[in-house]
């Protein structure tokens, strides 16, 4: 007898949902059954993100820093940044240098006396937001061109004293508010293009994931590049023909988790609910034990803090 010679087994959404329904003692019968299962599956992947079981979603990214700019957006689907460095001479074949940048809390960042001090960034506060936009009644009270770094609105009290706003299709970062004027504005952020806007244009709030670096970059970095390794969100469940954004080894855990989630909504599955929960926790334990960093860890004290 010969083996199959293939290692491509996976489950698309339809088959995954069918397996979960069968474990609940039920069957997938209607479009609504698939829709409610897809909703539960998306909630399950969010639970996994909170539990930290998605090492396969770690990606490297970068932010090209600009002289005098301390606030930068990062991708909306970012859960958290795991490691960060400041790189000089990015892309150089022989003189590329990565220098550690320390992560600090919001409370530490808030106590920095002069946040506009320039130099090589050595600290970063990572501001994890909802990545959603909030409409406001705020409008421009004067025309602005594509290079203006001060923006006057009718009521800045409805905006945060620093962050991001969206005017038309352009995202704009700003560091300060003086009266009704947003100052130290960074134009064309988050992959958008700086353009002119007319008086009366609506201003909405963008709650973007972002980094705040200190000191703000000076001109000596030629330029500085913020390099990060992030953990991103799992992709949505999608339609019935798509496979899930997980490695094959986590399929048993995903099926068991979805069966438990669906068992809470299917009346005939109630007698099995305790078993479904136990099975899910067992599969979760095996998956989380496997999906972890297996390299040895070394701790090196930074002697600069000792006298």
C-alpha positions as MATLAB code, in Angstrom:
seq = 'XXXXXXXXXXXXXXXXXXXXXXXXXXXXXXXXXXXXXXXXXXXXXXXXXXXXXXXXXXXXXXXXXXXXXXXXXXXXXXXXXXXXXXXXXXXXXXXXXXXXXXXXXXXXXXXXXXXXXXXXXXXXXXXXXXXXXXXXXXXXXXXXXXXXXXXXXXXXXXXXXXXXXXXXXXXXXXXXXXXXXXXXXXXXXXXXXXXXXXXXXXXXXXXXXXXXXXXXXXXXXXXXXXXXXXXXXXXXXXXXXXXXXXXXXXXXXXXXXXXXXXXXXXXXXXXXXXXXXXXXXXXXXXXXXXXXXXXXXXXXXXXXXXX';
ca = [
       0.000    0.000    0.000;
       1.345    3.427   -0.929;
       0.712    6.708    0.830;
      -1.209    9.599   -0.745;
       1.919   11.646   -1.392;
       0.060   14.866   -0.578;
       0.003   17.155    2.460;
      -2.630   19.669    1.379;
      -5.644   18.806    3.584;
      -7.532   21.864    4.798;
     -11.114   22.893    5.477;
     -12.923   25.659    3.643;
     -15.569   27.579    5.560;
     -18.440   25.330    4.501;
     -16.719   22.135    5.628;
     -15.491   23.712    8.842;
     -19.015   24.877    9.746;
     -20.513   21.508    8.825;
     -18.048   19.742   11.125;
     -18.914   22.108   13.971;
     -22.677   21.594   13.462;
     -22.240   17.821   13.454;
     -20.380   17.989   16.767;
     -23.388   19.873   18.118;
     -25.650   17.023   16.965;
     -27.188   19.211   14.274;
     -26.820   19.915   10.552;
     -26.070   22.948    8.427;
     -29.385   23.502    6.620;
     -29.825   27.137    5.641;
     -28.050   30.288    4.605;
     -28.805   31.745    8.004;
     -27.028   28.825    9.681;
     -23.907   29.649    7.666;
     -24.256   33.362    8.390;
     -24.583   32.931   12.158;
     -21.673   30.445   12.156;
     -19.503   32.919   10.248;
     -20.327   35.586   12.835;
     -19.380   33.225   15.668;
     -16.167   32.289   13.868;
     -15.136   35.945   13.607;
     -15.789   36.364   17.336;
     -13.717   33.239   17.992;
     -10.706   34.654   16.136;
     -10.985   37.839   18.224;
     -10.893   35.674   21.350;
      -7.740   34.008   20.011;
      -6.146   37.416   19.496;
      -6.907   38.303   23.112;
      -5.418   35.008   24.247;
      -2.331   35.576   22.102;
      -2.460   32.459   19.958;
      -1.555   33.892   16.572;
       2.215   33.845   16.212;
       1.744   33.062   12.519;
       0.420   36.599   12.021;
       3.678   38.266   13.090;
       4.830   40.600   10.308;
       7.647   43.079    9.909;
       6.811   46.628    8.891;
       8.384   50.036    8.790;
       7.569   53.713    9.129;
       9.714   56.258    7.323;
      10.224   59.047    9.824;
      10.102   62.720    8.956;
      12.174   65.452   10.573;
      10.140   67.139   13.308;
       7.248   64.640   13.210;
       6.681   62.556   16.326;
       3.247   60.989   15.595;
       2.793   58.266   12.954;
      -0.120   55.922   12.098;
       0.426   52.175   11.886;
      -1.825   49.625   10.082;
      -5.409   49.451   11.327;
      -5.349   45.660   11.707;
      -2.452   45.774   14.173;
      -3.110   44.078   17.516;
       0.184   45.086   19.086;
       3.846   45.719   18.334;
       6.177   43.065   19.741;
       9.622   44.528   19.025;
      10.819   47.854   17.677;
      14.096   49.427   16.560;
      15.205   52.645   14.913;
      17.223   51.978   11.766;
      19.740   54.321   10.222;
      20.792   53.995    6.556;
      17.882   51.687    5.756;
      18.684   49.563    2.710;
      22.413   50.218    2.808;
      24.477   47.204    1.790;
      27.170   47.771    4.415;
      26.225   50.539    6.843;
      22.712   49.698    8.057;
      22.407   50.115   11.832;
      19.504   49.021   14.075;
      19.307   50.712   17.469;
      16.880   49.639   20.185;
      13.994   51.989   21.017;
      12.360   51.491   24.408;
       8.601   51.136   24.740;
       7.056   53.423   27.339;
       3.550   53.824   28.736;
       1.126   56.662   28.149;
       1.771   57.962   31.667;
       5.528   58.075   31.042;
       5.086   59.790   27.667;
       2.741   62.363   29.199;
       5.409   63.432   31.711;
       8.003   64.299   29.034;
       8.370   68.086   29.381;
       9.139   68.948   25.747;
       7.734   66.415   23.326;
       9.055   68.374   20.331;
      12.712   68.021   21.345;
      14.618   66.713   18.322;
      17.228   63.970   18.153;
      17.474   60.239   17.491;
      14.261   58.644   18.818;
      14.943   56.448   21.854;
      11.431   55.935   23.273;
       8.038   55.063   21.788;
       4.510   55.076   23.160;
       2.215   52.755   21.173;
      -1.346   54.091   21.157;
      -3.749   51.209   20.425;
      -7.034   52.621   19.153;
     -10.222   51.287   17.535;
      -9.088   52.252   13.998;
     -12.555   53.699   13.351;
     -13.721   57.153   12.275;
     -16.158   59.289   14.274;
     -18.263   61.913   12.458;
     -18.385   65.388   13.990;
     -20.068   68.717   13.286;
     -16.674   70.430   12.967;
     -15.909   72.233    9.685;
     -13.058   74.285    8.253;
     -13.358   78.035    8.664;
     -10.697   78.829    6.061;
      -9.323   77.305    2.888;
      -6.112   75.272    3.199;
      -3.657   74.187    0.533;
      -1.739   70.907    0.370;
       1.230   72.231    2.370;
      -0.472   74.144    5.192;
       0.556   72.904    8.644;
      -2.033   74.937   10.580;
      -5.763   74.261   10.157;
      -8.524   76.438   11.605;
     -11.927   74.923   12.438;
     -15.102   76.326   13.935;
     -14.992   74.375   17.221;
     -11.775   72.563   18.163;
     -13.225   71.684   21.580;
     -14.949   68.757   19.855;
     -11.562   67.314   18.856;
      -8.762   65.781   20.895;
      -5.760   68.016   21.585;
      -3.623   65.759   19.375;
      -4.243   62.903   16.971;
      -5.699   62.419   13.498;
      -8.571   63.941   11.544;
      -9.912   63.207    8.088;
     -10.915   65.906    5.620;
     -12.233   64.551    2.339;
      -9.986   61.606    1.514;
      -6.952   62.975    3.360;
      -5.827   61.900    6.825;
      -4.023   64.632    8.753;
      -2.084   64.241   11.983;
      -1.680   67.137   14.373;
       0.328   67.620   17.561;
      -1.305   70.650   19.220;
      -4.468   72.728   19.397;
      -4.313   76.478   20.049;
      -7.751   78.032   20.261;
      -9.580   76.681   17.237;
      -6.408   76.008   15.246;
      -4.759   72.619   14.796;
      -1.003   73.215   14.682;
       2.062   71.165   13.793;
      -0.022   69.249   11.258;
       1.370   66.287    9.326;
      -0.299   66.106    5.933;
      -1.122   63.043    3.831;
      -0.921   60.416    6.569;
      -2.064   56.772    6.549;
      -1.366   56.307    2.846;
      -3.412   59.340    1.752;
      -2.348   62.319   -0.359;
      -2.170   65.925    0.823;
      -4.569   68.101   -1.188;
      -6.288   71.473   -0.869;
      -9.575   71.731    1.047;
     -12.194   74.474    0.948;
     -13.875   76.392    3.751;
     -16.859   74.465    5.141;
     -15.320   71.024    4.516;
     -16.311   68.466    7.157;
     -13.704   67.313    9.669;
     -14.045   63.816   11.180;
     -12.003   62.151   13.909;
      -9.865   59.131   13.026;
      -8.982   56.891   15.957;
      -5.924   55.306   14.335;
      -3.388   52.975   15.866;
      -0.256   55.074   16.137;
       3.225   55.478   17.548;
       4.498   58.542   19.376;
       8.302   58.704   19.342;
      10.602   60.818   21.487;
      12.686   62.756   20.741;
      11.088   63.733   17.459;
      13.444   62.858   14.589;
      16.116   65.389   13.700;
      17.797   65.771   10.331;
      20.831   63.688   11.298;
      19.329   60.231   10.729;
      19.616   60.345    6.921;
      16.720   59.461    7.532;
      15.526   57.377   10.475;
      13.276   54.387    9.820;
      11.089   52.888   12.549;
      11.191   49.086   12.113;
       8.626   46.980   13.958;
       7.401   43.422   14.284;
       3.659   43.422   14.749;
       0.917   40.932   15.521;
      -1.959   41.529   13.105;
      -5.608   40.531   13.259;
      -6.728   37.267   11.717;
      -8.515   37.722    8.408;
     -12.311   37.540    8.431;
     -14.091   34.229    7.896;
     -15.022   35.162    4.317;
     -17.382   33.190    2.092;
     -17.995   29.468    1.956;
     -15.214   28.686   -0.529;
     -12.344   30.304    1.396;
      -9.957   28.674    3.830;
      -9.231   30.280    7.184;
      -6.224   32.419    8.006;
      -4.655   29.806   10.278;
      -2.020   27.079    9.918;
      -3.377   23.558    9.392;
      -2.228   22.495   12.862;
      -4.858   24.731   14.497;
      -7.844   23.346   12.580;
      -8.915   21.001   15.432;
      -8.922   23.917   17.875;
     -10.914   26.131   15.496;
     -13.516   23.433   14.852;
     -13.845   22.685   18.583;
     -14.116   26.399   19.388;
     -16.766   27.013   16.746;
     -18.735   23.959   17.926;
     -18.737   25.359   21.468;
     -19.793   28.815   20.271;
     -22.591   27.332   18.132;
     -23.633   24.959   20.938;
     -24.597   28.017   22.981;
     -27.080   29.009   20.248;
     -28.503   25.633   19.157;
     -31.209   24.375   21.573;
     -30.669   20.675   20.813;
     -26.967   21.058   21.587;
     -27.509   22.197   25.189;
     -27.019   18.688   26.690;
     -23.632   18.545   24.933;
     -22.512   22.037   25.922;
     -20.293   21.004   28.831;
     -18.587   18.381   26.660;
     -18.103   20.896   23.835;
     -16.547   23.385   26.245;
     -14.214   20.752   27.695;
     -13.163   19.600   24.226;
     -12.492   23.204   23.177;
     -10.354   23.887   26.239;
      -8.339   20.700   25.628;
      -7.743   21.635   22.000;
      -6.929   25.195   23.050;
      -4.325   23.942   25.517;
      -2.642   21.798   22.868;
      -2.734   24.608   20.278;
      -1.419   27.306   22.612;
       1.344   25.012   23.845;
       2.432   24.334   20.267;
       2.029   27.906   19.002;
       4.644   29.585   21.152;
       8.180   30.841   20.837;
      10.540   27.891   21.351;
      13.859   29.718   21.190;
      15.827   30.201   24.428;
      15.359   33.553   26.147;
      18.295   35.638   27.316;
      17.931   38.625   29.656;
      20.676   41.260   29.535;
      20.527   44.083   32.124;
      21.045   47.597   30.830;
      23.860   48.781   33.110;
      23.229   52.407   32.227;
      20.551   52.428   34.936;
      23.002   51.428   37.664;
      25.359   53.780   39.429;
];
